CSV table of C-alpha atoms in Angstrom, one decimal:
chain,number,residue,atom,x,y,z
A,1,MET,CA,0.0,0.0,0.0
A,2,LEU,CA,2.8,2.4,0.9
A,3,LEU,CA,4.4,1.9,-2.6
A,4,GLY,CA,1.1,2.2,-4.4
A,5,THR,CA,0.9,-1.5,-5.5
A,6,LYS,CA,-2.5,-3.2,-6.1
A,7,LEU,CA,-3.9,-6.6,-6.9
A,8,SER,CA,-5.4,-7.0,-10.3
A,9,PHE,CA,-7.6,-10.0,-11.3
A,10,SER,CA,-7.7,-11.4,-14.9
A,11,THR,CA,-9.9,-13.8,-16.8
A,12,ALA,CA,-9.1,-17.6,-16.7
A,13,TYR,CA,-6.9,-19.3,-19.4
A,14,HIS,CA,-5.7,-16.1,-21.1
A,15,PRO,CA,-4.6,-13.5,-18.5
A,16,GLN,CA,-3.8,-10.1,-19.9
A,17,THR,CA,-4.1,-8.0,-16.8
A,18,ASP,CA,-0.4,-7.3,-16.2
A,19,GLY,CA,0.7,-6.0,-19.6
A,20,LEU,CA,3.7,-4.2,-18.2
A,21,ALA,CA,5.2,-7.4,-16.8
A,22,GLU,CA,4.4,-9.4,-19.9
A,23,ARG,CA,6.1,-6.7,-22.0
A,24,MET,CA,9.2,-6.9,-19.8
A,25,ILE,CA,9.4,-10.7,-19.9
A,26,GLN,CA,9.4,-10.8,-23.7
A,27,PRO,CA,12.8,-9.2,-24.3
A,28,LEU,CA,14.3,-11.1,-21.3
A,29,GLU,CA,13.2,-14.4,-22.9
A,30,GLU,CA,14.7,-13.3,-26.2
A,31,MET,CA,18.0,-12.3,-24.5
A,32,ILE,CA,18.3,-15.7,-22.7
A,33,ARG,CA,17.4,-17.5,-25.9
A,34,LYS,CA,20.3,-15.8,-27.7
A,35,PHE,CA,22.7,-16.8,-25.0
A,36,CYS,CA,21.6,-20.5,-25.2
A,37,ALA,CA,21.7,-20.5,-29.0
A,38,TYR,CA,25.2,-19.1,-29.3
A,39,GLY,CA,26.5,-21.3,-26.4
A,40,LEU,CA,28.7,-18.6,-24.9
A,41,GLU,CA,31.3,-20.1,-22.7
A,42,PHE,CA,34.7,-19.1,-21.3
A,43,LYS,CA,37.6,-20.7,-19.4
A,44,ASP,CA,39.1,-19.2,-16.2
A,45,SER,CA,42.8,-19.3,-15.3
A,46,ASP,CA,42.4,-22.8,-13.8
A,47,GLY,CA,41.0,-24.2,-17.1
A,48,PHE,CA,37.5,-24.6,-15.8
A,49,THR,CA,34.8,-24.0,-18.4
A,50,HIS,CA,31.8,-21.9,-17.5
A,51,ASP,CA,28.7,-22.2,-19.7
A,52,TRP,CA,25.8,-19.7,-20.4
A,53,CYS,CA,24.2,-20.4,-17.0
A,54,THR,CA,27.1,-18.8,-15.3
A,55,ILE,CA,26.5,-15.6,-17.3
A,56,ILE,CA,22.9,-15.1,-16.2
A,57,PRO,CA,23.9,-12.6,-13.4
A,58,ALA,CA,25.8,-10.6,-16.0
A,59,LEU,CA,22.8,-10.6,-18.3
A,60,GLU,CA,20.6,-9.4,-15.5
A,61,LEU,CA,23.1,-6.6,-14.7
A,62,ALA,CA,23.2,-5.6,-18.4
A,63,TYR,CA,19.4,-5.4,-18.5
A,64,LYS,CA,19.0,-3.5,-15.2
A,65,THR,CA,21.7,-0.9,-16.1
A,66,SER,CA,20.5,-0.3,-19.7
A,67,ILE,CA,18.5,2.9,-20.3
A,68,HIS,CA,15.2,2.0,-21.7
A,69,ALA,CA,13.8,4.1,-24.5
A,70,SER,CA,10.2,4.1,-23.1
A,71,THR,CA,11.2,5.4,-19.7
A,72,GLY,CA,14.6,7.1,-20.3
A,73,LYS,CA,15.8,5.4,-17.1
A,74,THR,CA,17.4,2.2,-16.1
A,75,PRO,CA,15.3,-0.6,-14.4
A,76,ALA,CA,17.7,-0.4,-11.5
A,77,ILE,CA,17.0,3.3,-10.9
A,78,LEU,CA,13.2,2.7,-11.1
A,79,GLU,CA,13.3,-0.3,-8.8
A,80,THR,CA,15.9,0.7,-6.2
A,81,GLY,CA,16.6,4.3,-6.8
A,82,TRP,CA,20.3,3.8,-7.7
A,83,ASN,CA,22.5,2.2,-10.3
A,84,PRO,CA,24.8,-0.6,-9.1
A,85,LYS,CA,28.5,-0.1,-9.6
A,86,LEU,CA,29.7,-1.9,-12.6
A,87,PRO,CA,33.0,-3.8,-12.8
A,88,VAL,CA,34.3,-1.3,-15.3
A,89,ASP,CA,33.8,1.5,-12.8
A,90,THR,CA,36.2,-0.3,-10.5
A,91,LEU,CA,38.7,-0.9,-13.2
A,92,LYS,CA,38.8,2.8,-14.1
A,93,LYS,CA,40.5,3.5,-10.8
A,94,ASP,CA,44.3,3.6,-10.5
A,95,LEU,CA,44.9,0.1,-9.2
A,96,VAL,CA,48.5,-1.1,-8.5
A,97,ASP,CA,47.8,-4.8,-9.1
A,98,ILE,CA,44.9,-6.5,-11.0
A,99,HIS,CA,44.4,-10.2,-10.6
A,100,PRO,CA,44.5,-12.0,-14.1
A,101,ASN,CA,41.0,-13.5,-13.4
A,102,ALA,CA,39.6,-10.0,-12.9
A,103,SER,CA,40.9,-8.9,-16.3
A,104,ILE,CA,39.4,-11.9,-17.9
A,105,PHE,CA,36.1,-11.4,-16.2
A,106,LYS,CA,36.1,-7.7,-17.2
A,107,LEU,CA,36.6,-8.7,-20.8
A,108,LEU,CA,33.8,-11.3,-20.5
A,109,LEU,CA,31.4,-8.7,-19.0
A,110,ASP,CA,32.2,-6.2,-21.8
A,111,LYS,CA,31.4,-8.9,-24.3
A,112,VAL,CA,28.3,-10.1,-22.5
A,113,ARG,CA,26.9,-6.6,-21.9
A,114,HIS,CA,27.5,-5.7,-25.6
A,115,HIS,CA,25.8,-8.9,-26.7
A,116,ALA,CA,22.9,-8.4,-24.3
A,117,ASN,CA,22.3,-4.8,-25.3
A,118,GLU,CA,22.2,-5.8,-29.0
A,119,SER,CA,19.8,-8.7,-28.2
A,120,MET,CA,17.6,-6.5,-26.1
A,121,ASN,CA,17.3,-3.8,-28.7
A,122,HIS,CA,16.5,-6.5,-31.3
A,123,ALA,CA,13.9,-8.1,-29.0
A,124,PHE,CA,12.2,-4.8,-28.3
A,125,GLU,CA,12.0,-3.9,-32.0
A,126,TYR,CA,10.7,-7.4,-33.0
A,127,ALA,CA,8.1,-7.5,-30.3
A,128,LYS,CA,6.8,-4.0,-31.2
A,129,GLN,CA,6.6,-4.8,-35.0
A,130,LYS,CA,4.8,-8.1,-34.3
A,131,TRP,CA,2.3,-6.5,-31.9
A,132,ASP,CA,1.6,-3.5,-34.2
A,133,LYS,CA,1.1,-5.8,-37.2
A,134,SER,CA,-1.2,-8.4,-35.6
A,135,HIS,CA,-3.0,-6.8,-32.7
A,136,LYS,CA,-6.4,-5.4,-33.5
A,137,THR,CA,-8.8,-5.3,-30.5
A,138,PRO,CA,-12.3,-6.2,-31.7
A,139,GLN,CA,-15.2,-3.9,-30.6
A,140,PHE,CA,-18.1,-5.4,-28.7
A,141,LYS,CA,-21.2,-4.0,-27.0
A,142,VAL,CA,-23.9,-5.4,-24.8
A,143,GLY,CA,-26.5,-7.3,-26.8
A,144,ASP,CA,-24.1,-8.4,-29.6
A,145,LEU,CA,-24.3,-12.0,-30.8
A,146,ILE,CA,-21.0,-13.8,-30.4
A,147,ILE,CA,-19.5,-17.2,-30.9
A,148,VAL,CA,-17.2,-18.7,-28.3
A,149,SER,CA,-14.0,-20.7,-28.9
A,150,ASN,CA,-14.1,-24.3,-27.6
A,151,LEU,CA,-10.4,-24.2,-26.8
A,152,ASN,CA,-10.8,-24.5,-23.0
A,153,PHE,CA,-13.9,-26.7,-22.8
A,154,ASN,CA,-12.5,-30.1,-22.2
A,155,ASN,CA,-15.7,-31.9,-21.0
A,156,ILE,CA,-18.2,-31.1,-23.6
A,157,LYS,CA,-20.2,-34.2,-24.7
A,158,SER,CA,-19.0,-34.7,-28.2
A,159,SER,CA,-15.4,-34.8,-29.4
A,160,LYS,CA,-13.8,-31.4,-29.3
A,161,LYS,CA,-11.8,-32.1,-32.4
A,162,LEU,CA,-15.0,-32.9,-34.3
A,163,LYS,CA,-17.0,-29.9,-33.1
A,164,ASP,CA,-16.8,-26.5,-34.6
A,165,SER,CA,-13.9,-24.5,-33.2
A,166,PHE,CA,-16.5,-21.8,-32.2
A,167,LEU,CA,-19.7,-22.7,-30.4
A,168,GLU,CA,-23.4,-21.4,-30.6
A,169,PRO,CA,-24.1,-17.9,-30.8
A,170,PHE,CA,-24.6,-16.3,-27.4
A,171,ILE,CA,-25.6,-12.8,-26.4
A,172,ILE,CA,-23.2,-10.5,-24.6
A,173,LYS,CA,-24.7,-9.7,-21.2
A,174,ALA,CA,-21.9,-7.4,-19.9
A,175,LEU,CA,-18.5,-5.9,-20.7
A,176,HIS,CA,-15.5,-6.1,-18.5
A,177,GLY,CA,-13.3,-3.3,-19.8
A,178,THR,CA,-12.2,-3.7,-23.3
A,179,ASN,CA,-10.5,-7.1,-22.9
A,180,ALA,CA,-13.3,-9.4,-21.6
A,181,VAL,CA,-17.0,-10.0,-22.2
A,182,GLN,CA,-19.7,-11.8,-20.2
A,183,ALA,CA,-21.9,-14.1,-22.3
A,184,GLU,CA,-25.4,-15.5,-21.5
A,185,LEU,CA,-24.6,-19.2,-21.9
A,186,SER,CA,-27.1,-21.9,-22.6
A,187,GLY,CA,-27.3,-25.6,-23.5
A,188,GLU,CA,-24.3,-27.7,-22.5
A,189,LEU,CA,-22.3,-24.6,-21.7
A,190,GLU,CA,-24.9,-23.2,-19.3
A,191,ASN,CA,-22.9,-24.1,-16.2
A,192,LYS,CA,-19.6,-22.8,-17.5
A,193,HIS,CA,-17.9,-19.6,-16.4
A,194,PRO,CA,-19.5,-16.9,-18.5
A,195,ASN,CA,-16.5,-14.5,-18.8
A,196,PHE,CA,-14.2,-14.7,-21.8
A,197,PRO,CA,-11.2,-12.7,-23.1
A,198,VAL,CA,-12.0,-11.0,-26.4
A,199,VAL,CA,-9.4,-13.1,-28.2
A,200,LEU,CA,-11.6,-16.2,-27.6
A,201,VAL,CA,-14.8,-14.8,-29.0
A,202,LYS,CA,-15.9,-13.5,-32.4
A,203,HIS,CA,-18.9,-11.6,-33.8
A,204,TYR,CA,-21.6,-13.9,-35.1
A,205,THR,CA,-22.4,-13.1,-38.7
């Protein structure tokens, strides 16, 4: 309450309430996917090989200290109020002696952060283009006739594979914002939950 957080509820099967979190997760998944695909690894001075799992903390650091175009701030600033000190900040100081492993790790971090920044920029651009191209929110109003996807109805009497992919038509009884509708169900769906995300319904024509 002090920080202004609140609990938001979403519809079953297709939650779209927390769009900000979903939008943040997309580039993170893309960044991790890039690391797995390229199989980044390195050897320390003892000859021990570290794979991409070892680099996850560096990837997180790269993400949290990168300025995002949408906010003009780093996630670290917005989350904690300060930016963590980077290894390169320490290496800029006049140090008398630097351990060889520290130099190797510094080079690794530079490589990882550069790769992560490129992957993140690519992920943001790809996600934006994909969303802008495909996302068109249908317009519904109370009283409209709609058909409902059978995607999440596993216990209807006949085989789901042999039934139409969209069932009945039903009347919209109420709207829940712009992302969900409440249908007046009947027949074998009468006892089902009446609320559906708009991506699972269509206008009946």
